[in-house]
């Protein structure tokens, strides 16, 4: 049996507890892993002078596959987010966020099974920002004035670049994903009526790319209308392809539709590197309390198993998670209905229950 070399980044906050629970469940599938455990985040800053040491990047580049716990982004530290830096350094241009409702989750929505394909590198996340009162912002405001556009002098400015290359790459990814996973429809989400040269480009590229995939239905939606329709009838959607900001916001909205961040997995994908992590953050207030739901990280690990062609193990693990959610007994506080919080179990007990369900 093949042994899979995987970079394991425990993260901080609730990350290490969730990572340990997930690793135990993965090993219980019988698949063999050689874990290369490396650390990133504020906890390693004193030792390496950076929250993202080069050895972390080297490990991921070598193994091509990583499983990661959430990492806190310190506010106002001068360091950019480790999560954003990882995506940039490794060219992980796609953020894949499946949102599936499992019977037993506390949500009024049934039969939701959609996938968000979010562009991960461009848009307002490109980091092109000019601070109010800075020399650069006043130069930019003068330039804009020459172009006939008036901007108040007390403005802060963030710039939203969308390239044809970036749009084509993410839209093509979405169609290829739909075809490979037997999905019927791709919906492009945009605000092209207002941002004609950025979102307008995204929409034009999406329409053009759709011509190469006659077997897959294509439609587009303006992001505000999309939000309303997702809340009204999410079952009508299948694969959504979005520029970075809309993808970020709709991912959390859709996580809410299917039971919350505790069951929302994710993957960051490049041409040959894949990093799997839950949608949620490090929830520092729950650190070390054995309280947080490990299922989002476990479902991210299910995506990882599929990625490394261990589909049978992925199916078994997902079924066991689904069965534990459906039974509703060995679940954390977030999956218990109001009034039953006292019966919630902890992170490690969820892992024990899933392992026993897989045997
Ligand atoms: P968060 O996702 O950490 O927590 C928000 C709330 O959601 C928590 O208070 C908790 O009530 C709930 N929650 C989150 N995960 C849960 C789980 N597994 N089980 C049960 N409940 C859960 O969001 P935040 O508070 O905005 O961010 C905290 C830190 O995490 C910030 O520093 C942020 O930058 C960082 N972050 C990291 C990542 C990442 O590593 N990919 C992603 C998002 C946020």
mmCIF file of N, CA, C and O in Angstrom, residues 99 107 109 112-116 187 189 219 221-240 242 246-247 249-258:
data_model
loop_
_atom_site.group_PDB
_atom_site.id
_atom_site.type_symbol
_atom_site.label_atom_id
_atom_site.label_comp_id
_atom_site.label_asym_id
_atom_site.label_seq_id
_atom_site.Cartn_x
_atom_site.Cartn_y
_atom_site.Cartn_z
ATOM 1 N N UNK A 99 -20.501 23.045 -0.051
ATOM 2 C CA UNK A 99 -21.491 23.279 1.007
ATOM 3 C C UNK A 99 -22.602 22.265 0.833
ATOM 4 O O UNK A 99 -23.407 22.360 -0.098
ATOM 5 N N UNK A 107 -30.394 23.257 10.660
ATOM 6 C CA UNK A 107 -30.638 24.225 9.588
ATOM 7 C C UNK A 107 -31.993 23.935 8.952
ATOM 8 O O UNK A 107 -32.384 22.761 8.849
ATOM 9 N N UNK A 109 -32.601 24.246 5.928
ATOM 10 C CA UNK A 109 -32.394 23.916 4.512
ATOM 11 C C UNK A 109 -32.007 22.444 4.344
ATOM 12 O O UNK A 109 -31.040 21.992 4.961
ATOM 13 N N UNK A 112 -29.169 20.714 0.204
ATOM 14 C CA UNK A 112 -28.252 21.679 -0.409
ATOM 15 C C UNK A 112 -26.968 20.928 -0.736
ATOM 16 O O UNK A 112 -26.455 20.176 0.096
ATOM 17 N N UNK A 113 -26.492 21.082 -1.955
ATOM 18 C CA UNK A 113 -25.238 20.428 -2.334
ATOM 19 C C UNK A 113 -24.609 21.281 -3.427
ATOM 20 O O UNK A 113 -24.758 21.010 -4.605
ATOM 21 N N UNK A 114 -23.951 22.337 -3.016
ATOM 22 C CA UNK A 114 -23.335 23.214 -4.008
ATOM 23 C C UNK A 114 -21.856 23.407 -3.686
ATOM 24 O O UNK A 114 -21.402 23.084 -2.586
ATOM 25 N N UNK A 115 -21.130 23.885 -4.681
ATOM 26 C CA UNK A 115 -19.686 24.065 -4.520
ATOM 27 C C UNK A 115 -19.327 25.480 -4.958
ATOM 28 O O UNK A 115 -19.704 25.902 -6.056
ATOM 29 N N UNK A 116 -18.626 26.198 -4.090
ATOM 30 C CA UNK A 116 -18.170 27.538 -4.473
ATOM 31 C C UNK A 116 -16.722 27.436 -4.965
ATOM 32 O O UNK A 116 -15.868 26.873 -4.276
ATOM 33 N N UNK A 187 -22.701 28.674 -12.326
ATOM 34 C CA UNK A 187 -23.264 30.031 -12.228
ATOM 35 C C UNK A 187 -22.116 31.004 -11.943
ATOM 36 O O UNK A 187 -21.405 30.849 -10.946
ATOM 37 N N UNK A 189 -20.858 34.572 -10.681
ATOM 38 C CA UNK A 189 -21.386 35.616 -9.796
ATOM 39 C C UNK A 189 -20.551 36.887 -9.972
ATOM 40 O O UNK A 189 -19.319 36.820 -9.963
ATOM 41 N N UNK A 219 -25.072 29.984 -16.429
ATOM 42 C CA UNK A 219 -25.900 31.170 -16.176
ATOM 43 C C UNK A 219 -25.056 32.147 -15.366
ATOM 44 O O UNK A 219 -23.992 31.797 -14.858
ATOM 45 N N UNK A 221 -25.305 35.533 -12.371
ATOM 46 C CA UNK A 221 -26.163 36.235 -11.418
ATOM 47 C C UNK A 221 -25.388 37.430 -10.847
ATOM 48 O O UNK A 221 -24.196 37.306 -10.555
ATOM 49 N N UNK A 222 -26.085 38.526 -10.658
ATOM 50 C CA UNK A 222 -25.487 39.669 -9.959
ATOM 51 C C UNK A 222 -25.459 39.325 -8.469
ATOM 52 O O UNK A 222 -26.400 38.719 -7.945
ATOM 53 N N UNK A 223 -24.355 39.685 -7.803
ATOM 54 C CA UNK A 223 -24.086 39.146 -6.466
ATOM 55 C C UNK A 223 -25.180 39.458 -5.441
ATOM 56 O O UNK A 223 -25.468 38.624 -4.566
ATOM 57 N N UNK A 224 -25.829 40.613 -5.545
ATOM 58 C CA UNK A 224 -26.874 40.920 -4.547
ATOM 59 C C UNK A 224 -28.089 40.014 -4.749
ATOM 60 O O UNK A 224 -28.616 39.420 -3.808
ATOM 61 N N UNK A 225 -28.484 39.857 -6.022
ATOM 62 C CA UNK A 225 -29.577 38.941 -6.342
ATOM 63 C C UNK A 225 -29.210 37.505 -5.940
ATOM 64 O O UNK A 225 -30.021 36.752 -5.396
ATOM 65 N N UNK A 226 -27.946 37.164 -6.174
ATOM 66 C CA UNK A 226 -27.459 35.817 -5.830
ATOM 67 C C UNK A 226 -27.633 35.550 -4.337
ATOM 68 O O UNK A 226 -28.063 34.457 -3.945
ATOM 69 N N UNK A 227 -27.301 36.545 -3.517
ATOM 70 C CA UNK A 227 -27.404 36.372 -2.061
ATOM 71 C C UNK A 227 -28.854 36.083 -1.682
ATOM 72 O O UNK A 227 -29.141 35.196 -0.875
ATOM 73 N N UNK A 228 -29.766 36.855 -2.271
ATOM 74 C CA UNK A 228 -31.186 36.669 -1.963
ATOM 75 C C UNK A 228 -31.643 35.273 -2.415
ATOM 76 O O UNK A 228 -32.300 34.551 -1.666
ATOM 77 N N UNK A 229 -31.243 34.869 -3.620
ATOM 78 C CA UNK A 229 -31.695 33.573 -4.129
ATOM 79 C C UNK A 229 -31.101 32.408 -3.352
ATOM 80 O O UNK A 229 -31.745 31.367 -3.183
ATOM 81 N N UNK A 230 -29.870 32.584 -2.872
ATOM 82 C CA UNK A 230 -29.257 31.518 -2.061
ATOM 83 C C UNK A 230 -30.044 31.299 -0.774
ATOM 84 O O UNK A 230 -30.236 30.177 -0.333
ATOM 85 N N UNK A 231 -30.489 32.404 -0.186
ATOM 86 C CA UNK A 231 -31.241 32.285 1.061
ATOM 87 C C UNK A 231 -32.644 31.729 0.795
ATOM 88 O O UNK A 231 -33.185 30.965 1.593
ATOM 89 N N UNK A 232 -33.214 32.081 -0.366
ATOM 90 C CA UNK A 232 -34.568 31.607 -0.672
ATOM 91 C C UNK A 232 -34.600 30.149 -1.128
ATOM 92 O O UNK A 232 -35.400 29.354 -0.656
ATOM 93 N N UNK A 233 -33.711 29.817 -2.075
ATOM 94 C CA UNK A 233 -33.773 28.455 -2.626
ATOM 95 C C UNK A 233 -32.375 27.997 -3.087
ATOM 96 O O UNK A 233 -32.071 27.987 -4.284
ATOM 97 N N UNK A 234 -31.532 27.617 -2.123
ATOM 98 C CA UNK A 234 -30.155 27.247 -2.485
ATOM 99 C C UNK A 234 -30.078 25.986 -3.345
ATOM 100 O O UNK A 234 -29.082 25.779 -4.042
ATOM 101 N N UNK A 235 -31.128 25.154 -3.309
ATOM 102 C CA UNK A 235 -31.102 23.884 -4.047
ATOM 103 C C UNK A 235 -31.018 24.092 -5.556
ATOM 104 O O UNK A 235 -30.669 23.174 -6.288
ATOM 105 N N UNK A 236 -31.324 25.318 -6.044
ATOM 106 C CA UNK A 236 -31.282 25.538 -7.497
ATOM 107 C C UNK A 236 -29.852 25.705 -8.010
ATOM 108 O O UNK A 236 -29.623 25.745 -9.215
ATOM 109 N N UNK A 237 -28.868 25.791 -7.084
ATOM 110 C CA UNK A 237 -27.490 26.054 -7.533
ATOM 111 C C UNK A 237 -26.610 24.811 -7.411
ATOM 112 O O UNK A 237 -26.878 23.924 -6.605
ATOM 113 N N UNK A 238 -25.537 24.833 -8.202
ATOM 114 C CA UNK A 238 -24.681 23.649 -8.286
ATOM 115 C C UNK A 238 -23.212 24.059 -8.083
ATOM 116 O O UNK A 238 -22.686 23.948 -7.000
ATOM 117 N N UNK A 239 -22.582 24.611 -9.129
ATOM 118 C CA UNK A 239 -21.217 25.139 -8.982
ATOM 119 C C UNK A 239 -21.303 26.656 -9.164
ATOM 120 O O UNK A 239 -21.861 27.122 -10.162
ATOM 121 N N UNK A 240 -20.779 27.413 -8.200
ATOM 122 C CA UNK A 240 -20.735 28.876 -8.330
ATOM 123 C C UNK A 240 -19.285 29.273 -8.572
ATOM 124 O O UNK A 240 -18.403 28.825 -7.832
ATOM 125 N N UNK A 242 -16.771 32.560 -8.614
ATOM 126 C CA UNK A 242 -16.833 33.938 -8.103
ATOM 127 C C UNK A 242 -15.451 34.575 -8.055
ATOM 128 O O UNK A 242 -14.484 33.914 -7.671
ATOM 129 N N UNK A 246 -16.571 38.255 -3.520
ATOM 130 C CA UNK A 246 -17.914 37.656 -3.477
ATOM 131 C C UNK A 246 -17.818 36.196 -3.020
ATOM 132 O O UNK A 246 -18.679 35.707 -2.287
ATOM 133 N N UNK A 247 -16.749 35.513 -3.481
ATOM 134 C CA UNK A 247 -16.561 34.113 -3.085
ATOM 135 C C UNK A 247 -16.362 33.986 -1.587
ATOM 136 O O UNK A 247 -16.878 33.070 -0.942
ATOM 137 N N UNK A 249 -17.461 36.052 0.792
ATOM 138 C CA UNK A 249 -18.700 36.353 1.517
ATOM 139 C C UNK A 249 -19.732 35.229 1.310
ATOM 140 O O UNK A 249 -20.330 34.735 2.269
ATOM 141 N N UNK A 250 -19.887 34.795 0.055
ATOM 142 C CA UNK A 250 -20.895 33.754 -0.200
ATOM 143 C C UNK A 250 -20.506 32.422 0.439
ATOM 144 O O UNK A 250 -21.382 31.624 0.803
ATOM 145 N N UNK A 251 -19.194 32.165 0.604
ATOM 146 C CA UNK A 251 -18.773 30.922 1.273
ATOM 147 C C UNK A 251 -19.306 30.870 2.692
ATOM 148 O O UNK A 251 -19.771 29.835 3.160
ATOM 149 N N UNK A 252 -19.200 31.991 3.394
ATOM 150 C CA UNK A 252 -19.700 31.998 4.772
ATOM 151 C C UNK A 252 -21.225 31.943 4.794
ATOM 152 O O UNK A 252 -21.821 31.278 5.641
ATOM 153 N N UNK A 253 -21.844 32.645 3.843
ATOM 154 C CA UNK A 253 -23.310 32.585 3.765
ATOM 155 C C UNK A 253 -23.755 31.124 3.564
ATOM 156 O O UNK A 253 -24.641 30.628 4.272
ATOM 157 N N UNK A 254 -23.082 30.435 2.632
ATOM 158 C CA UNK A 254 -23.479 29.048 2.331
ATOM 159 C C UNK A 254 -23.133 28.119 3.491
ATOM 160 O O UNK A 254 -23.861 27.163 3.755
ATOM 161 N N UNK A 255 -22.019 28.409 4.196
ATOM 162 C CA UNK A 255 -21.695 27.611 5.388
ATOM 163 C C UNK A 255 -22.844 27.736 6.387
ATOM 164 O O UNK A 255 -23.259 26.756 7.011
ATOM 165 N N UNK A 256 -23.381 28.944 6.514
ATOM 166 C CA UNK A 256 -24.518 29.174 7.409
ATOM 167 C C UNK A 256 -25.748 28.379 6.973
ATOM 168 O O UNK A 256 -26.477 27.851 7.801
ATOM 169 N N UNK A 257 -25.945 28.252 5.659
ATOM 170 C CA UNK A 257 -27.116 27.510 5.158
ATOM 171 C C UNK A 257 -27.066 26.042 5.555
ATOM 172 O O UNK A 257 -28.090 25.415 5.766
ATOM 173 N N UNK A 258 -25.846 25.487 5.629
ATOM 174 C CA UNK A 258 -25.747 24.032 5.849
ATOM 175 C C UNK A 258 -25.348 23.667 7.278
ATOM 176 O O UNK A 258 -24.958 22.535 7.536
#
